[in-house]
Amino acid sequence: MYILRHYLIIWFLLCCSLLVGQSSHTFLTYNLLNYEDEDDREDDFITVIEYVEPDIIIAQEVIGTSGYNHFQ
């Protein structure tokens, strides 16, 4: 009985801790398909990013530093 009471107390504390301190973040993962330095797709990227309003953006298939600098 003593062990069961310990487990119930621990379970209750864990449940209470889940209710407090939750925060929400929006992540956007985006495959840019070999994006290097192209202006023709830039408007599409901007439209999607403005619609989602992410806190963190994760981009794949960015080619070199020129693609990275252009996407910033």
N, CA, C and O atoms as a Tinker XYZ file with bonds, in Angstrom:
   288  protein
     1  N      0.826000   -1.195000    0.000000    73     2
     2  CA     0.000000    0.000000    0.000000    64     1     3
     3  C      0.868000    1.257000    0.000000    63     2     4     5
     4  O      0.530000    2.259000   -0.629000    81     3
     5  N      1.979000    1.188000    0.707000    73     3     6
     6  CA     2.898000    2.315000    0.783000    64     5     7
     7  C      3.480000    2.623000   -0.604000    63     6     8     9
     8  O      3.617000    3.790000   -0.970000    81     7
     9  N      3.821000    1.590000   -1.370000    73     7    10
    10  CA     4.392000    1.769000   -2.706000    64     9    11
    11  C      3.344000    2.324000   -3.663000    63    10    12    13
    12  O      3.647000    3.192000   -4.482000    81    11
    13  N      2.135000    1.835000   -3.565000    73    11    14
    14  CA     1.058000    2.327000   -4.421000    64    13    15
    15  C      0.803000    3.812000   -4.182000    63    14    16    17
    16  O      0.576000    4.569000   -5.126000    81    15
    17  N      0.842000    4.219000   -2.933000    73    15    18
    18  CA     0.633000    5.631000   -2.613000    64    17    19
    19  C      1.758000    6.482000   -3.201000    63    18    20    21
    20  O      1.507000    7.580000   -3.699000    81    19
    21  N      2.992000    5.987000   -3.146000    73    19    22
    22  CA     4.117000    6.701000   -3.744000    64    21    23
    23  C      3.917000    6.875000   -5.254000    63    22    24    25
    24  O      4.135000    7.959000   -5.793000    81    23
    25  N      3.504000    5.804000   -5.925000    73    23    26
    26  CA     3.272000    5.886000   -7.362000    64    25    27
    27  C      2.141000    6.854000   -7.694000    63    26    28    29
    28  O      2.225000    7.585000   -8.681000    81    27
    29  N      1.112000    6.868000   -6.903000    73    27    30
    30  CA     0.009000    7.799000   -7.147000    64    29    31
    31  C      0.444000    9.249000   -6.963000    63    30    32    33
    32  O      0.042000   10.124000   -7.729000    81    31
    33  N      1.252000    9.496000   -5.962000    73    31    34
    34  CA     1.755000   10.857000   -5.732000    64    33    35
    35  C      2.653000   11.290000   -6.883000    63    34    36    37
    36  O      2.537000   12.412000   -7.376000    81    35
    37  N      3.545000   10.408000   -7.310000    73    35    38
    38  CA     4.433000   10.736000   -8.430000    64    37    39
    39  C      3.620000   10.969000   -9.701000    63    38    40    41
    40  O      3.887000   11.913000  -10.445000    81    39
    41  N      2.639000   10.120000   -9.950000    73    39    42
    42  CA     1.793000   10.270000  -11.127000    64    41    43
    43  C      1.041000   11.598000  -11.092000    63    42    44    45
    44  O      0.942000   12.281000  -12.111000    81    43
    45  N      0.514000   11.965000   -9.935000    73    43    46
    46  CA    -0.209000   13.222000   -9.782000    64    45    47
    47  C      0.712000   14.415000  -10.039000    63    46    48    49
    48  O      0.321000   15.359000  -10.724000    81    47
    49  N      1.918000   14.381000   -9.501000    73    47    50
    50  CA     2.859000   15.484000   -9.707000    64    49    51
    51  C      3.277000   15.599000  -11.173000    63    50    52    53
    52  O      3.424000   16.704000  -11.696000    81    51
    53  N      3.465000   14.474000  -11.822000    73    51    54
    54  CA     3.810000   14.514000  -13.241000    64    53    55
    55  C      2.676000   15.096000  -14.077000    63    54    56    57
    56  O      2.915000   15.874000  -15.000000    81    55
    57  N      1.463000   14.723000  -13.757000    73    55    58
    58  CA     0.312000   15.269000  -14.486000    64    57    59
    59  C      0.180000   16.768000  -14.264000    63    58    60    61
    60  O     -0.138000   17.508000  -15.194000    81    59
    61  N      0.419000   17.215000  -13.055000    73    59    62
    62  CA     0.336000   18.649000  -12.765000    64    61    63
    63  C      1.436000   19.418000  -13.488000    63    62    64    65
    64  O      1.207000   20.533000  -13.957000    81    63
    65  N      2.619000   18.834000  -13.582000    73    63    66
    66  CA     3.713000   19.529000  -14.254000    64    65    67
    67  C      3.469000   19.638000  -15.752000    63    66    68    69
    68  O      3.982000   20.557000  -16.391000    81    67
    69  N      2.704000   18.728000  -16.320000    73    67    70
    70  CA     2.387000   18.813000  -17.742000    64    69    71
    71  C      1.410000   19.944000  -18.041000    63    70    72    73
    72  O      1.399000   20.472000  -19.153000    81    71
    73  N      0.604000   20.316000  -17.078000    73    71    74
    74  CA    -0.379000   21.371000  -17.286000    64    73    75
    75  C      0.236000   22.757000  -17.222000    63    74    76    77
    76  O     -0.314000   23.709000  -17.777000    81    75
    77  N      1.358000   22.876000  -16.558000    73    75    78
    78  CA     2.021000   24.161000  -16.367000    64    77    79
    79  C      3.233000   24.224000  -17.294000    63    78    80    81
    80  O      3.866000   23.202000  -17.558000    81    79
    81  N      3.548000   25.382000  -17.774000    73    79    82
    82  CA     4.784000   25.573000  -18.503000    64    81    83
    83  C      4.779000   25.066000  -19.930000    63    82    84    85
    84  O      5.841000   24.814000  -20.499000    81    83
    85  N      3.630000   24.916000  -20.504000    73    83    86
    86  CA     3.599000   24.518000  -21.903000    64    85    87
    87  C      3.681000   25.762000  -22.768000    63    86    88    89
    88  O      3.055000   26.781000  -22.476000    81    87
    89  N      4.445000   25.667000  -23.815000    73    87    90
    90  CA     4.522000   26.771000  -24.762000    64    89    91
    91  C      4.375000   26.200000  -26.163000    63    90    92    93
    92  O      4.615000   25.016000  -26.399000    81    91
    93  N      3.984000   27.048000  -27.069000    73    91    94
    94  CA     3.800000   26.570000  -28.439000    64    93    95
    95  C      4.758000   27.312000  -29.364000    63    94    96    97
    96  O      4.911000   28.531000  -29.288000    81    95
    97  N      5.380000   26.561000  -30.216000    73    95    98
    98  CA     6.272000   27.108000  -31.228000    64    97    99
    99  C      5.847000   26.540000  -32.572000    63    98   100   101
   100  O      5.373000   25.408000  -32.660000    81    99
   101  N      6.020000   27.330000  -33.601000    73    99   102
   102  CA     5.688000   26.880000  -34.942000    64   101   103
   103  C      6.977000   26.630000  -35.711000    63   102   104   105
   104  O      7.814000   27.521000  -35.858000    81   103
   105  N      7.121000   25.404000  -36.196000    73   103   106
   106  CA     8.282000   25.023000  -36.983000    64   105   107
   107  C      7.863000   24.911000  -38.443000    63   106   108   109
   108  O      6.760000   24.459000  -38.751000    81   107
   109  N      8.744000   25.321000  -39.325000    73   107   110
   110  CA     8.518000   25.153000  -40.757000    64   109   111
   111  C      9.726000   24.440000  -41.326000    63   110   112   113
   112  O     10.839000   24.963000  -41.269000    81   111
   113  N      9.524000   23.264000  -41.868000    73   111   114
   114  CA    10.593000   22.565000  -42.571000    64   113   115
   115  C     10.291000   22.675000  -44.058000    63   114   116   117
   116  O      9.181000   22.378000  -44.502000    81   115
   117  N     11.279000   23.100000  -44.815000    73   115   118
   118  CA    11.051000   23.456000  -46.207000    64   117   119
   119  C     12.169000   22.874000  -47.064000    63   118   120   121
   120  O     13.345000   23.165000  -46.840000    81   119
   121  N     11.804000   22.056000  -48.040000    73   119   122
   122  CA    12.766000   21.532000  -49.000000    64   121   123
   123  C     12.798000   22.497000  -50.179000    63   122   124   125
   124  O     11.823000   22.611000  -50.922000    81   123
   125  N     13.909000   23.183000  -50.349000    73   123   126
   126  CA    14.007000   24.240000  -51.354000    64   125   127
   127  C     14.421000   23.733000  -52.731000    63   126   128   129
   128  O     14.537000   24.527000  -53.665000    81   127
   129  N     14.647000   22.429000  -52.876000    73   127   130
   130  CA    14.945000   21.804000  -54.173000    64   129   131
   131  C     16.120000   22.472000  -54.884000    63   130   132   133
   132  O     15.947000   23.124000  -55.913000    81   131
   133  N     17.293000   22.303000  -54.332000    73   131   134
   134  CA    18.544000   22.814000  -54.926000    64   133   135
   135  C     18.512000   24.327000  -55.139000    63   134   136   137
   136  O     18.876000   24.824000  -56.205000    81   135
   137  N     18.080000   25.033000  -54.130000    73   135   138
   138  CA    17.976000   26.498000  -54.210000    64   137   139
   139  C     19.370000   27.097000  -54.150000    63   138   140   141
   140  O     20.112000   26.868000  -53.195000    81   139
   141  N     19.723000   27.860000  -55.168000    73   139   142
   142  CA    21.043000   28.473000  -55.184000    64   141   143
   143  C     20.939000   29.988000  -55.100000    63   142   144   145
   144  O     21.265000   30.577000  -54.069000    81   143
   145  N     20.499000   30.608000  -56.149000    73   143   146
   146  CA    20.415000   32.073000  -56.161000    64   145   147
   147  C     19.376000   32.478000  -57.204000    63   146   148   149
   148  O     19.656000   33.268000  -58.106000    81   147
   149  N     18.185000   31.927000  -57.064000    73   147   150
   150  CA    17.162000   32.107000  -58.092000    64   149   151
   151  C     16.070000   33.049000  -57.599000    63   150   152   153
   152  O     15.508000   32.857000  -56.521000    81   151
   153  N     15.783000   34.051000  -58.387000    73   151   154
   154  CA    14.744000   35.006000  -58.013000    64   153   155
   155  C     13.352000   34.554000  -58.434000    63   154   156   157
   156  O     12.361000   35.090000  -57.936000    81   155
   157  N     13.250000   33.570000  -59.348000    73   155   158
   158  CA    11.935000   33.191000  -59.864000    64   157   159
   159  C     11.083000   32.448000  -58.839000    63   158   160   161
   160  O      9.857000   32.469000  -58.954000    81   159
   161  N     11.677000   31.794000  -57.844000    73   159   162
   162  CA    10.899000   31.081000  -56.821000    64   161   163
   163  C     10.824000   31.843000  -55.501000    63   162   164   165
   164  O     10.155000   31.404000  -54.565000    81   163
   165  N     11.492000   32.955000  -55.426000    73   163   166
   166  CA    11.562000   33.701000  -54.169000    64   165   167
   167  C     10.189000   34.174000  -53.700000    63   166   168   169
   168  O      9.903000   34.123000  -52.504000    81   167
   169  N      9.341000   34.629000  -54.603000    73   167   170
   170  CA     8.000000   35.094000  -54.221000    64   169   171
   171  C      7.161000   33.967000  -53.623000    63   170   172   173
   172  O      6.382000   34.192000  -52.697000    81   171
   173  N      7.321000   32.751000  -54.156000    73   171   174
   174  CA     6.590000   31.601000  -53.606000    64   173   175
   175  C      7.041000   31.292000  -52.184000    63   174   176   177
   176  O      6.218000   31.018000  -51.311000    81   175
   177  N      8.347000   31.339000  -51.956000    73   175   178
   178  CA     8.870000   31.085000  -50.612000    64   177   179
   179  C      8.363000   32.130000  -49.622000    63   178   180   181
   180  O      7.968000   31.798000  -48.504000    81   179
   181  N      8.377000   33.373000  -50.034000    73   179   182
   182  CA     7.921000   34.456000  -49.156000    64   181   183
   183  C      6.443000   34.287000  -48.826000    63   182   184   185
   184  O      6.039000   34.506000  -47.684000    81   183
   185  N      5.633000   33.903000  -49.806000    73   183   186
   186  CA     4.199000   33.700000  -49.580000    64   185   187
   187  C      3.950000   32.616000  -48.537000    63   186   188   189
   188  O      3.136000   32.795000  -47.631000    81   187
   189  N      4.648000   31.502000  -48.666000    73   187   190
   190  CA     4.466000   30.393000  -47.722000    64   189   191
   191  C      4.927000   30.787000  -46.326000    63   190   192   193
   192  O      4.235000   30.512000  -45.345000    81   191
   193  N      6.077000   31.421000  -46.228000    73   191   194
   194  CA     6.616000   31.796000  -44.917000    64   193   195
   195  C      5.721000   32.828000  -44.236000    63   194   196   197
   196  O      5.501000   32.744000  -43.028000    81   195
   197  N      5.206000   33.789000  -44.979000    73   195   198
   198  CA     4.307000   34.779000  -44.382000    64   197   199
   199  C      2.994000   34.155000  -43.939000    63   198   200   201
   200  O      2.411000   34.588000  -42.944000    81   199
   201  N      2.520000   33.149000  -44.655000    73   199   202
   202  CA     1.269000   32.487000  -44.285000    64   201   203
   203  C      1.432000   31.654000  -43.016000    63   202   204   205
   204  O      0.566000   31.680000  -42.141000    81   203
   205  N      2.532000   30.920000  -42.913000    73   203   206
   206  CA     2.747000   30.031000  -41.765000    64   205   207
   207  C      3.190000   30.808000  -40.529000    63   206   208   209
   208  O      2.841000   30.427000  -39.411000    81   207
   209  N      3.945000   31.881000  -40.700000    73   207   210
   210  CA     4.516000   32.674000  -39.606000    64   209   211
   211  C      5.273000   31.791000  -38.612000    63   210   212   213
   212  O      4.910000   31.731000  -37.437000    81   211
   213  N      6.325000   31.104000  -39.076000    73   211   214
   214  CA     7.038000   30.179000  -38.190000    64   213   215
   215  C      7.971000   30.897000  -37.229000    63   214   216   217
   216  O      8.448000   31.998000  -37.505000    81   215
   217  N      8.221000   30.251000  -36.096000    73   215   218
   218  CA     9.238000   30.719000  -35.165000    64   217   219
   219  C     10.614000   30.228000  -35.600000    63   218   220   221
   220  O     11.613000   30.930000  -35.444000    81   219
   221  N     10.652000   29.025000  -36.141000    73   219   222
   222  CA    11.907000   28.408000  -36.568000    64   221   223
   223  C     11.707000   27.833000  -37.963000    63   222   224   225
   224  O     10.721000   27.146000  -38.229000    81   223
   225  N     12.666000   28.127000  -38.862000    73   223   226
   226  CA    12.628000   27.598000  -40.225000    64   225   227
   227  C     13.787000   26.625000  -40.396000    63   226   228   229
   228  O     14.929000   26.937000  -40.057000    81   227
   229  N     13.482000   25.449000  -40.922000    73   227   230
   230  CA    14.495000   24.444000  -41.218000    64   229   231
   231  C     14.454000   24.231000  -42.725000    63   230   232   233
   232  O     13.435000   23.802000  -43.265000    81   231
   233  N     15.555000   24.526000  -43.403000    73   231   234
   234  CA    15.585000   24.437000  -44.863000    64   233   235
   235  C     16.525000   23.321000  -45.308000    63   234   236   237
   236  O     17.617000   23.155000  -44.764000    81   235
   237  N     16.078000   22.557000  -46.310000    73   235   238
   238  CA    16.899000   21.508000  -46.898000    64   237   239
   239  C     17.215000   21.872000  -48.346000    63   238   240   241
   240  O     16.503000   22.648000  -48.982000    81   239
   241  N     18.291000   21.296000  -48.839000    73   239   242
   242  CA    18.745000   21.423000  -50.223000    64   241   243
   243  C     19.019000   22.869000  -50.623000    63   242   244   245
   244  O     18.617000   23.315000  -51.698000    81   243
   245  N     19.698000   23.583000  -49.760000    73   243   246
   246  CA    20.198000   24.907000  -50.097000    64   245   247
   247  C     21.612000   24.700000  -50.632000    63   246   248   249
   248  O     22.443000   24.087000  -49.961000    81   247
   249  N     21.891000   25.201000  -51.827000    73   247   250
   250  CA    23.172000   24.960000  -52.479000    64   249   251
   251  C     24.136000   26.098000  -52.150000    63   250   252   253
   252  O     23.933000   27.235000  -52.574000    81   251
   253  N     25.182000   25.786000  -51.395000    73   251   254
   254  CA    26.272000   26.718000  -51.137000    64   253   255
   255  C     25.882000   27.919000  -50.305000    63   254   256   257
   256  O     24.745000   28.061000  -49.857000    81   255
   257  N     26.865000   28.773000  -50.116000    73   255   258
   258  CA    26.641000   29.974000  -49.314000    64   257   259
   259  C     25.835000   31.020000  -50.071000    63   258   260   261
   260  O     25.160000   31.842000  -49.452000    81   259
   261  N     25.893000   31.003000  -51.396000    73   259   262
   262  CA    25.105000   31.990000  -52.149000    64   261   263
   263  C     23.611000   31.726000  -51.983000    63   262   264   265
   264  O     22.829000   32.669000  -51.860000    81   263
   265  N     23.206000   30.457000  -51.977000    73   263   266
   266  CA    21.802000   30.128000  -51.737000    64   265   267
   267  C     21.381000   30.467000  -50.324000    63   266   268   269
   268  O     20.277000   30.963000  -50.099000    81   267
   269  N     22.267000   30.197000  -49.365000    73   267   270
   270  CA    21.972000   30.525000  -47.962000    64   269   271
   271  C     21.816000   32.027000  -47.787000    63   270   272   273
   272  O     20.849000   32.484000  -47.178000    81   271
   273  N     22.755000   32.793000  -48.313000    73   271   274
   274  CA    22.702000   34.247000  -48.161000    64   273   275
   275  C     21.488000   34.837000  -48.873000    63   274   276   277
   276  O     20.890000   35.796000  -48.387000    81   275
   277  N     21.125000   34.275000  -50.012000    73   275   278
   278  CA    19.974000   34.791000  -50.753000    64   277   279
   279  C     18.661000   34.450000  -50.044000    63   278   280   281
   280  O     17.710000   35.231000  -50.085000    81   279
   281  N     18.610000   33.284000  -49.395000    73   279   282
   282  CA    17.385000   32.866000  -48.707000    64   281   283
   283  C     17.169000   33.632000  -47.412000    63   282   284   285
   284  O     16.032000   33.754000  -46.956000    81   283
   285  N     18.226000   34.147000  -46.812000    73   283   286
   286  CA    18.085000   34.896000  -45.562000    64   285   287
   287  C     17.195000   36.066000  -45.816000    63   286   288
   288  O     16.928000   36.849000  -44.904000    81   287
